[in-house]
CSV table of C-alpha atoms and ligand atoms in Angstrom, one decimal:
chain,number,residue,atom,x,y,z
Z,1,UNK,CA,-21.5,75.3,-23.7
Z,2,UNK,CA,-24.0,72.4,-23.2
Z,3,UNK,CA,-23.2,69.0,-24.8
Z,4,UNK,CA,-25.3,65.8,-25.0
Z,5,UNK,CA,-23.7,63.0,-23.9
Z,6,UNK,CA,-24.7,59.3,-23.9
Z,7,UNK,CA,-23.9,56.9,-21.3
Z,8,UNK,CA,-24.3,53.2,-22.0
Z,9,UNK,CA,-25.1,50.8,-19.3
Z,10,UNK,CA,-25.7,46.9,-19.0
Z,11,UNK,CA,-29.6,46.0,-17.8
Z,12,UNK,CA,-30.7,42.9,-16.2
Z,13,UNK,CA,-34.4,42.8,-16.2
Z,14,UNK,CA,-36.1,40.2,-14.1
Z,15,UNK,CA,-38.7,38.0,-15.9
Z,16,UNK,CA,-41.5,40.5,-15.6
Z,17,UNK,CA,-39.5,43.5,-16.8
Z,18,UNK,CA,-38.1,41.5,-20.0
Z,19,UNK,CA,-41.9,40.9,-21.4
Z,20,UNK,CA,-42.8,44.5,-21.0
Z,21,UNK,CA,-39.7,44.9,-22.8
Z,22,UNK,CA,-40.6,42.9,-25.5
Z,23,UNK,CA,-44.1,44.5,-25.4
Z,24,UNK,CA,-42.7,47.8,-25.9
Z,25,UNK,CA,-40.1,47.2,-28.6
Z,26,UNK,CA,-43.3,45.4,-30.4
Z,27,UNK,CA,-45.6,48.4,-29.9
Z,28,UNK,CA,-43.1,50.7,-30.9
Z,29,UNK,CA,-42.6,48.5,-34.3
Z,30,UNK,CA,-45.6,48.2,-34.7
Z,31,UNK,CA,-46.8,51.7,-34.4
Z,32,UNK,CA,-43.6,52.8,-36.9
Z,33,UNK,CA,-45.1,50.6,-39.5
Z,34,UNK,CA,-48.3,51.4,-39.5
Z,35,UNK,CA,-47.5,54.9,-40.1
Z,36,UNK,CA,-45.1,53.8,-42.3
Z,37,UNK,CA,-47.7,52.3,-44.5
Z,38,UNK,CA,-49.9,55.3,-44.2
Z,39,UNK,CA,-46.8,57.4,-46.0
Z,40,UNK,CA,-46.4,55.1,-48.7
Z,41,UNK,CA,-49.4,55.1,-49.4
Z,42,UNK,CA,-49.8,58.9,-49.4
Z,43,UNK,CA,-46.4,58.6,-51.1
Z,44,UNK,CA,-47.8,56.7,-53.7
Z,45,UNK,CA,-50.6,59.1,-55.1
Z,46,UNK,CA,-48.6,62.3,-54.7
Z,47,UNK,CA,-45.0,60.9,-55.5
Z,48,UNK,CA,-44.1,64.1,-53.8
Z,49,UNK,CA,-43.3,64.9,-50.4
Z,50,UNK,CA,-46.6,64.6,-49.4
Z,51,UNK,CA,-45.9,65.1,-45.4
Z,52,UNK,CA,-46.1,68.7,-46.3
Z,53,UNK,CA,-49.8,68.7,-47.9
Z,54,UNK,CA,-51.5,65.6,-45.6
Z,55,UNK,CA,-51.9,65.1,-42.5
Z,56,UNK,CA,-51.0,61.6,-40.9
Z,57,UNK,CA,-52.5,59.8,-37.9
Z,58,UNK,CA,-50.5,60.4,-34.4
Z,59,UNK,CA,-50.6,57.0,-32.5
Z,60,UNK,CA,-53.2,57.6,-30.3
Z,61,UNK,CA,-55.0,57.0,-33.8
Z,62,UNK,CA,-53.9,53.5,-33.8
Z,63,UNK,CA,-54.6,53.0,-30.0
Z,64,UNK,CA,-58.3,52.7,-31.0
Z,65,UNK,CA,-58.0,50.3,-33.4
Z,66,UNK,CA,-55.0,48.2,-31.4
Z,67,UNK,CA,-56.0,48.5,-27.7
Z,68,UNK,CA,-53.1,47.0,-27.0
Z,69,UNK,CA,-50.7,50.1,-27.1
Z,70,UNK,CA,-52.0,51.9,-24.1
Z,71,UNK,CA,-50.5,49.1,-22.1
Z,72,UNK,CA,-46.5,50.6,-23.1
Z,73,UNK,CA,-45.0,53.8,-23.0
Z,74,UNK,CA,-46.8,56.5,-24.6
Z,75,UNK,CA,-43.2,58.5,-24.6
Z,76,UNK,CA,-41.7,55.5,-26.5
Z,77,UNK,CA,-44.7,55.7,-29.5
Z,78,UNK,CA,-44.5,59.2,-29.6
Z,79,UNK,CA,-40.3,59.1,-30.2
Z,80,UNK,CA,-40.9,56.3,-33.2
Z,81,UNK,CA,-43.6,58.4,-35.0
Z,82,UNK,CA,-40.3,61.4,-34.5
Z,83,UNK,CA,-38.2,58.7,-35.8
Z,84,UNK,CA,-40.2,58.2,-39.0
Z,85,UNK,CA,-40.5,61.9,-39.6
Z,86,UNK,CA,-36.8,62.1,-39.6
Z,87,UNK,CA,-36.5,59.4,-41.9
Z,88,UNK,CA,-38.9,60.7,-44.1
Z,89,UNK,CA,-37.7,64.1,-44.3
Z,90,UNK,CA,-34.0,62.2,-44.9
Z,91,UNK,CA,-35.1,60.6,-48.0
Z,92,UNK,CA,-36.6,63.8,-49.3
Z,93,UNK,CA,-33.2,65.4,-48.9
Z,94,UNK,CA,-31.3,62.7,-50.4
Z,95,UNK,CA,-32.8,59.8,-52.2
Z,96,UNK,CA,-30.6,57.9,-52.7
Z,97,UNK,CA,-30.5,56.4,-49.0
Z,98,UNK,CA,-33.5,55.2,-50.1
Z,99,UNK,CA,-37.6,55.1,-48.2
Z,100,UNK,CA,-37.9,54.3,-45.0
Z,101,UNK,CA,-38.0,50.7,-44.3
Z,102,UNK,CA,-40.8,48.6,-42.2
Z,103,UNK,CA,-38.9,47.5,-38.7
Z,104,UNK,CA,-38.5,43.8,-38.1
Z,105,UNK,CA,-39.4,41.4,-35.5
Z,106,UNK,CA,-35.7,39.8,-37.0
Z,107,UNK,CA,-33.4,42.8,-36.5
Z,108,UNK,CA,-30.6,42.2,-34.2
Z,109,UNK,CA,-31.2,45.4,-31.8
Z,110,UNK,CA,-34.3,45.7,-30.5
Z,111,UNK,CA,-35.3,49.1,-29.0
Z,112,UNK,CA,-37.8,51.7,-28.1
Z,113,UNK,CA,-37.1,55.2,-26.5
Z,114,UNK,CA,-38.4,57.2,-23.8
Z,115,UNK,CA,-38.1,60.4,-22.4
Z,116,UNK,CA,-37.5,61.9,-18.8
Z,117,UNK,CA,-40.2,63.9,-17.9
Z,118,UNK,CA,-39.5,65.2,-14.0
Z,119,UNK,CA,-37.4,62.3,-12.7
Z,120,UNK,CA,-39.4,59.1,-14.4
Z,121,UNK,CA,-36.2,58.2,-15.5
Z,122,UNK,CA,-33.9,58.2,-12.9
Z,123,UNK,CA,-30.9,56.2,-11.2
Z,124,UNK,CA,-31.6,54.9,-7.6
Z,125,UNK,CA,-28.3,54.2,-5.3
Z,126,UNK,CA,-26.4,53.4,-8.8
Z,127,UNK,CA,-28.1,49.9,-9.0
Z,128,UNK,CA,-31.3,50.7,-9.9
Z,129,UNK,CA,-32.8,52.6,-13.0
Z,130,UNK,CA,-36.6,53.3,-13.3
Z,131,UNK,CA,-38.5,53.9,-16.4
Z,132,UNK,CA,-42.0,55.2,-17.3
Z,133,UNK,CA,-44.8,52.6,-16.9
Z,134,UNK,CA,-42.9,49.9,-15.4
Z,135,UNK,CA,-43.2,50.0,-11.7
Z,136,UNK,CA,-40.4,47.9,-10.5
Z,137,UNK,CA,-37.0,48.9,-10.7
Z,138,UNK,CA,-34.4,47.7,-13.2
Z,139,UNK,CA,-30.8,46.3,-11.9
Z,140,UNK,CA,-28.6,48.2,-13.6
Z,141,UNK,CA,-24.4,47.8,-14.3
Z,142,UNK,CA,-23.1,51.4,-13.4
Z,143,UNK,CA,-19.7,51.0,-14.4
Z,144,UNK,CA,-19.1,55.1,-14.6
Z,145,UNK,CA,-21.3,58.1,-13.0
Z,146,UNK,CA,-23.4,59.8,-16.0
Z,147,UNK,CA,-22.7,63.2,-15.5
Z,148,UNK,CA,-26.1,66.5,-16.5
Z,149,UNK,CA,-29.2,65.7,-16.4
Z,150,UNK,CA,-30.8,62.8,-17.8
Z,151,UNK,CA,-33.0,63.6,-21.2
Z,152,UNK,CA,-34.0,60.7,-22.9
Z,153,UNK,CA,-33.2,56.4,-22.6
Z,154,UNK,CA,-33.1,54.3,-24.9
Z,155,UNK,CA,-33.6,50.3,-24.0
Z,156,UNK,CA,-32.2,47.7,-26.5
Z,157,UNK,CA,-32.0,44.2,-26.6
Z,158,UNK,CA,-29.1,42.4,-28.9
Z,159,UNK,CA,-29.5,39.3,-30.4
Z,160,UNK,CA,-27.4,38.3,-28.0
Z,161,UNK,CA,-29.7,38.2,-25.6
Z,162,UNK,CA,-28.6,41.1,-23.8
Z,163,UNK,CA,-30.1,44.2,-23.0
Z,164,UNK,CA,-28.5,47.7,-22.5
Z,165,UNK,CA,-29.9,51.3,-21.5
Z,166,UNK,CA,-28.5,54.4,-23.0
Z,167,UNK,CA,-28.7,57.9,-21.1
Z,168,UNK,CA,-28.8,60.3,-23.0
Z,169,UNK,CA,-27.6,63.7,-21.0
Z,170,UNK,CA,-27.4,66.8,-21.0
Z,171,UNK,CA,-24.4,68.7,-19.4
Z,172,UNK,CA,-22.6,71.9,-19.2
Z,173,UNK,CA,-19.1,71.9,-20.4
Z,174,UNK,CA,-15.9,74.0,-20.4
Z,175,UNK,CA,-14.1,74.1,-22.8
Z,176,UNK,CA,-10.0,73.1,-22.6
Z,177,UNK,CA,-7.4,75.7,-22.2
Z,178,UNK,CA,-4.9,76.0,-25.1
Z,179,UNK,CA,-2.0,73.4,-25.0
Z,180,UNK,CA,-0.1,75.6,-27.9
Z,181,UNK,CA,0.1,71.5,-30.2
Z,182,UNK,CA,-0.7,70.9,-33.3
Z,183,UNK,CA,-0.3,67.9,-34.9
Z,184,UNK,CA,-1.1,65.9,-38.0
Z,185,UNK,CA,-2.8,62.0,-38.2
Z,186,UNK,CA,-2.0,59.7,-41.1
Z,187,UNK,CA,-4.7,56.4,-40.7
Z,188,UNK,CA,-3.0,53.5,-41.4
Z,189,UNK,CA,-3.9,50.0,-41.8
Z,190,UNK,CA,-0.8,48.2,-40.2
Z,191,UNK,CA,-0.9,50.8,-37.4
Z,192,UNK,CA,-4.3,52.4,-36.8
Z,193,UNK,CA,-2.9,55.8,-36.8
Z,194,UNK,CA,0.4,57.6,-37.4
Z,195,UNK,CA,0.9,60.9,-35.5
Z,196,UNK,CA,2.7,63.2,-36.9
Z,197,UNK,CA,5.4,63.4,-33.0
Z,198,UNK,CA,6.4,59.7,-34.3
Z,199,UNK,CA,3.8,57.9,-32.3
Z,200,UNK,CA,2.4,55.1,-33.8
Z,201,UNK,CA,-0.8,53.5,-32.7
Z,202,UNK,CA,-1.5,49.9,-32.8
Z,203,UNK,CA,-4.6,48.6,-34.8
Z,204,UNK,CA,-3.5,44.7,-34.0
Z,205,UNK,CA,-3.8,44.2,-30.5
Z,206,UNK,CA,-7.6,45.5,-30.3
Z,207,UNK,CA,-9.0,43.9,-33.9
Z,208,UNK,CA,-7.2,41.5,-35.7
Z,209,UNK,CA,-7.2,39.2,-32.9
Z,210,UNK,CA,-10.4,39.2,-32.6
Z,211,UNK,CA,-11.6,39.9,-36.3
Z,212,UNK,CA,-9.9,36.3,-36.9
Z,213,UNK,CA,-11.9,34.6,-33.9
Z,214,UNK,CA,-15.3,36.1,-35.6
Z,215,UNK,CA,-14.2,35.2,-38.8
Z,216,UNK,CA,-13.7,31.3,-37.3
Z,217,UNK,CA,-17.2,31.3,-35.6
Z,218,UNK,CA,-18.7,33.0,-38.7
Z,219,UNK,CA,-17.8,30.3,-40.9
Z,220,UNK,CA,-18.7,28.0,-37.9
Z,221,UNK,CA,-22.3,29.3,-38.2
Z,222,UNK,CA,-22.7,28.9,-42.3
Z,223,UNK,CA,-21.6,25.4,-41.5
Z,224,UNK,CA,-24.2,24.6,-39.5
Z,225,UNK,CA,-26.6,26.1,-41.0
Z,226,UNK,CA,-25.4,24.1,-44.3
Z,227,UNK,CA,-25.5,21.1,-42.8
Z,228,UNK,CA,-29.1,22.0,-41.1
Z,229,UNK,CA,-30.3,22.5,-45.0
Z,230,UNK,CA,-29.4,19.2,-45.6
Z,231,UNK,CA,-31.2,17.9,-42.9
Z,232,UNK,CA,-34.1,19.9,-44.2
Z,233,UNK,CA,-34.4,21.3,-40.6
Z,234,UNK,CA,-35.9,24.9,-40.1
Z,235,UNK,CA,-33.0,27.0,-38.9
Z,236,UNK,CA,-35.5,27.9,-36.5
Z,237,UNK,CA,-35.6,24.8,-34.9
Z,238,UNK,CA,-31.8,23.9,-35.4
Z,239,UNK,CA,-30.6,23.8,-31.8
Z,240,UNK,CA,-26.5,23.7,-32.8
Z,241,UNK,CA,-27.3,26.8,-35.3
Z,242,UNK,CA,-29.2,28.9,-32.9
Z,243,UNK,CA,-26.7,28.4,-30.1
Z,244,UNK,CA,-23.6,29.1,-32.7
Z,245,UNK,CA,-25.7,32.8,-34.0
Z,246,UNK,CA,-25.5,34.1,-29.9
Z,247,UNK,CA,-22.0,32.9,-29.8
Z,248,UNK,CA,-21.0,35.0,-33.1
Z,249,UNK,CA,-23.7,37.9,-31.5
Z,250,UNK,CA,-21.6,37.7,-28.4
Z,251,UNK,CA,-17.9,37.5,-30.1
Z,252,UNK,CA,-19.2,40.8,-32.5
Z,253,UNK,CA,-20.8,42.7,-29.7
Z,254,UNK,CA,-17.1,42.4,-28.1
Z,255,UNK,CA,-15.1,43.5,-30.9
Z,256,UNK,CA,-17.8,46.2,-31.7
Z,257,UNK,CA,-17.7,47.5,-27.8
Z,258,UNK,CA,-13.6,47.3,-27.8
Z,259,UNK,CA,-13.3,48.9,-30.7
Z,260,UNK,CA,-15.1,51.8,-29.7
Z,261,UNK,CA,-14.2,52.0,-26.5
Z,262,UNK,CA,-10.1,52.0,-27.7
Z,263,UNK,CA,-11.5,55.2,-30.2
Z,264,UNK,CA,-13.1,56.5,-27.9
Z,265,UNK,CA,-9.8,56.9,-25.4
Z,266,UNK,CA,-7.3,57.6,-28.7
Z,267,UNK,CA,-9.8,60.8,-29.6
Z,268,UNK,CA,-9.5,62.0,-26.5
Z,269,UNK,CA,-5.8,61.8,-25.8
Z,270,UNK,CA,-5.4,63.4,-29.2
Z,271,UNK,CA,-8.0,66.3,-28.4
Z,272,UNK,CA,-6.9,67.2,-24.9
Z,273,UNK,CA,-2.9,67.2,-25.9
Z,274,UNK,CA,-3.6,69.4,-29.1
Z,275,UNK,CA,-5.5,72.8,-29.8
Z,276,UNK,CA,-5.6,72.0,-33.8
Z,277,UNK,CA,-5.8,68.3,-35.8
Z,278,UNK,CA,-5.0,67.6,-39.3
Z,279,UNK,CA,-6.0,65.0,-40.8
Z,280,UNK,CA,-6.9,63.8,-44.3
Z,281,UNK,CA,-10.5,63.8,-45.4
Z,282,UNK,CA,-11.4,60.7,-45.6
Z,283,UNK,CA,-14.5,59.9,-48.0
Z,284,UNK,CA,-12.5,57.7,-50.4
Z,285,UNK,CA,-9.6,57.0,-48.9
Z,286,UNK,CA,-10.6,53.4,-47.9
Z,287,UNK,CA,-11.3,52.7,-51.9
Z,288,UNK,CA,-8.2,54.9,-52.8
Z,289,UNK,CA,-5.9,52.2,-50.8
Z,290,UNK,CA,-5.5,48.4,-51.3
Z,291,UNK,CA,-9.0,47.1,-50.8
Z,292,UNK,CA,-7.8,44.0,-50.1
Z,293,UNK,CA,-6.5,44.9,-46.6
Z,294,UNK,CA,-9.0,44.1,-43.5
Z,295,UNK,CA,-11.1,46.9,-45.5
Z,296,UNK,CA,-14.3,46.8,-44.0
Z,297,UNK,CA,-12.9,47.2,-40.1
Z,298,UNK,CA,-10.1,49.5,-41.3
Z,299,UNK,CA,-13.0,52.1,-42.6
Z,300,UNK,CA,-15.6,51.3,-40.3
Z,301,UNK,CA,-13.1,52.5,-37.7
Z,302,UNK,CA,-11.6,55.4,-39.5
Z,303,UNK,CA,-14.5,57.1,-40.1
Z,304,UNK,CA,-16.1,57.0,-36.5
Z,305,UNK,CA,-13.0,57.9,-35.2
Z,306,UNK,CA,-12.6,61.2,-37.5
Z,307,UNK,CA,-16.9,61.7,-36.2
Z,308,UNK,CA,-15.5,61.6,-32.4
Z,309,UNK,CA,-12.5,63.9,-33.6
Z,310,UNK,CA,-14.9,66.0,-34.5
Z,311,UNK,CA,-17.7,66.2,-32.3
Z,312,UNK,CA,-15.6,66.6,-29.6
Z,313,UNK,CA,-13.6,69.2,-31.0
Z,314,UNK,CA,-16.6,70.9,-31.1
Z,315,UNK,CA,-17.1,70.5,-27.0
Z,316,UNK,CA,-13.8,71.4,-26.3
Z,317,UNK,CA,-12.8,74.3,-28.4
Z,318,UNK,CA,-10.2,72.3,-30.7
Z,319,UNK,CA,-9.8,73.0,-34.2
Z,320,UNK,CA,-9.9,69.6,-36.6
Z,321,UNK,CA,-8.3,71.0,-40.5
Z,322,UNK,CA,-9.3,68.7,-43.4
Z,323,UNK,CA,-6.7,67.6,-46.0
Z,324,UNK,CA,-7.7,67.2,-49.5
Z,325,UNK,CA,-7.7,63.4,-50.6
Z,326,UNK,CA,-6.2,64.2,-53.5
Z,327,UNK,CA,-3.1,66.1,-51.1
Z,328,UNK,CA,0.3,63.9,-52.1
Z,329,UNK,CA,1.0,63.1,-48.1
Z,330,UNK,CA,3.5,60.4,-48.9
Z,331,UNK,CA,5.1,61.8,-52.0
Z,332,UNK,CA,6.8,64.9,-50.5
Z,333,UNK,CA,9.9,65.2,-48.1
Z,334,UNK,CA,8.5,66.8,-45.3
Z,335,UNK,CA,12.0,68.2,-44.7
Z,336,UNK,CA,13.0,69.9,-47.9
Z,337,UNK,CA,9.8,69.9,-49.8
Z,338,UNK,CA,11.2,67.8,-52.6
Z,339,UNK,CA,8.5,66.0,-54.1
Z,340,UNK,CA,9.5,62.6,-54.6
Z,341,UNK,CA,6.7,60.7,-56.6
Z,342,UNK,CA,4.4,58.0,-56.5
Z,343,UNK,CA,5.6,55.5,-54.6
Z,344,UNK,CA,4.1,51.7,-54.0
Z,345,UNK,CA,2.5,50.8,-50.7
Z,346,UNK,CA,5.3,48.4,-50.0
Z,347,UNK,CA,7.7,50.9,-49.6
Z,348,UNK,CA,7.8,51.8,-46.1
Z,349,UNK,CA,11.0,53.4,-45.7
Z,350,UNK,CA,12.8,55.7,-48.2
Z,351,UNK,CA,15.7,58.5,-48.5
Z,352,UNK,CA,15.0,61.9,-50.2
Z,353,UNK,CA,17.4,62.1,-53.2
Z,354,UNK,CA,17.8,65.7,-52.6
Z,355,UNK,CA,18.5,66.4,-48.8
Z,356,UNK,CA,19.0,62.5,-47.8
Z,357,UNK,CA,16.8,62.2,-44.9
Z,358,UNK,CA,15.7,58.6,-44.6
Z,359,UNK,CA,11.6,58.7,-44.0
Z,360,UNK,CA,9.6,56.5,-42.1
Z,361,UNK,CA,6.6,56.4,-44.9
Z,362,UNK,CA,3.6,56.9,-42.7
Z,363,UNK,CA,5.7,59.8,-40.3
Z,364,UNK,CA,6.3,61.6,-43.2
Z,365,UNK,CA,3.1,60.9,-44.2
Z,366,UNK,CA,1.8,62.5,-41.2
Z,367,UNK,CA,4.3,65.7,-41.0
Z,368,UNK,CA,3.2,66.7,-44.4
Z,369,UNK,CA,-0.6,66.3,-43.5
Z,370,UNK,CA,0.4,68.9,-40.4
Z,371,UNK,CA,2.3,71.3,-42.8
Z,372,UNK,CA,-0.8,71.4,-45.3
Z,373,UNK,CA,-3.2,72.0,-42.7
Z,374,UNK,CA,-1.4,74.9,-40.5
Z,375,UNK,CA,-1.0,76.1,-44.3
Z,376,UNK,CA,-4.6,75.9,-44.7
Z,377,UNK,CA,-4.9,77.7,-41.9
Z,378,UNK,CA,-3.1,80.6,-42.2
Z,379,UNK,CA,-5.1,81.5,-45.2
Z,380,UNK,CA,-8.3,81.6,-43.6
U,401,ZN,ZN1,14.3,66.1,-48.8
């Protein structure tokens, strides 16, 4: 089986490199929303899905009229004009996620993809990436070998001021052989996840920690910019406010890369050490539980964690079984079966009334999740 895979790496462009950077992240905007406009407009006197009955300039339409673009990528304004289409076709599927949007000059990632056409992408002794129209070569952090064939790159720069490159590759894969585990997941909000062997996994150590640091800087920032209202100084020009926003880009960069990079190890441990994964589907579960409880990073996490569970399931021949939402997990004795009722979320321990086994809420939680999906299962 082939997989994509995408690789991640730190750039550090030299001066040169940076401003055909920001050329190309400008081209490619502005190439999006011109043909962005084009389909609203077209939008606007068929109301319909009007991509199906017109046809809309490519951006060697717009290279007449703006010069300018020859000088980036031609890869790059051929991937945002793919970009739009997919948006476009999105909202005709569901609405609700609402029309494209124009791209900003103020959005804290700036990118542009490009594609690898015979090598113009490629690494050079692991320090050193090239890219189409840019002759010099970029430094580049290598901190793990990509492995497949390079397809496409995409170049970003945060708001930090940082800029990344991510491979996108292509490899063959095998898939794992059977382990003979199953094993059930309860997500948590103390612990991040509660496996159904006992094992608990922390969620302190690698957020709250840091979640309360942002939070501090956050409130840091409104400060400052509070206080640069009263001074009627543009926020622009407000030296302490601009220097706090990269410190709170910097801080949220780190707890967005640590978090994913602790999912990213947990899903794997879990996939190689078990051929088939219950867990409970998750699409309301954050609003079913207390919402009051570090929500947002709680279901933020969850759910990219149950995507890599999945997708790598997928690569590896595992088996992920979805529990109803509305499945009792924490009601029912996992060891007689005795359904104990509804019980408050500050109960963490309790004793069935019928066979007596004291329960750890969230392992029995977790044991029941595995029982309803092997029985799932074995009525398929
Ligand atoms: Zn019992």
């Amino acid at each position: 089986m082939e997989r994509l895979k995408a690789y991640k790496f730190r750039l550090y462009p030299n001066e040169e490199q940076e401003l055909f950077f920001a050329k190309s992240f400008g081209c490619v905007r502005k190439v999006y929303n011109l043909m962005l406009n084009d389909r609203i407009i077209g939008y606007e006197e068929t109301k319909n899905d009007s991509s199906k009955k017109r046809i809309f300039p490519t951006p060697a339409k717009y290279k007449k009229e703006f010069p300018y673009l020859k000088e980036v990528d031609s890869l790059a304004l051929a991937n945002a004009q793919r970009n739009l289409d997919k948006a476009y076709k999105n909202f005709f599927r569901d609405k609700s996620i609402g029309f494209p949007r124009f791209k900003s000059k103020k959005n804290p990632v700036q990118s542009y993809t490009t594609n690898n056409q015979n090598g113009t992408v490629a690494l050079l002794n692991n320090k050193f990436i090239k890219v189409p129209k840019l002759k010099s070569l970029i430094r580049i952090k290598l901190h793990r070998q990509p492995k497949g064939m390079i397809k496409s790159a995409t170049i970003s720069r945060h708001s930090s001021g940082k800029y990344y490159i991510s491979l996108l590759c292509k490899e063959e894969i095998i898939e794992l052989p059977k382990v003979n585990s199953a094993i059930g997941i309860d997500l948590g909000i103390t612990d991040f996840a509660i496996l159904s062997n006992g094992q608990k996994i922390d969620n302190n150590k690698f957020t709250s920690k840091m979640a309360k640091k942002l939070k501090r800087e956050q409130r840091k920032l409104s400060r400052r910019a509070l206080l640069a209202k009263q001074k009627s100084i543009n926020l622009y020009d407000a030296r302490n406010y601009q220097k706090q926003k990269r410190k709170v880009a910097r801080l949220h960069e780190k707890v967005v890369n640590q978090r994913t990079d602790f999912l990213n190890k947990l899903s794997t441990a879990i996939i190689k050490n078990h051929d088939i994964i219950c867990i409970e589907d998750l699409n309301t579960k954050g609003m079913l539980r207390n919402p009051k409880l570090a929500k947002s990073i709680s279901d933020v996490s969850w759910s990219s964690f149950v995507t890599k569970l999945q997708y790598k399931a997928d690569w590896y021949g595992r088996e992920i079984i979805k529990i109803d939402k509305w499945f009792p997990s924490s009601q029912i004795c996992s060891e007689c079966g005795h359904k104990d009722g509804k019980k408050s979320l500050k109960i963490r321990e309790w004793a069935c009334p019928i066979c007596h086994t004291c329960h750890d809420r969230d392992i029995n939680a977790s044991i029941n999740i595995l029982t309803e999906g092997l029985r799932i299962k074995s009525l398929s």
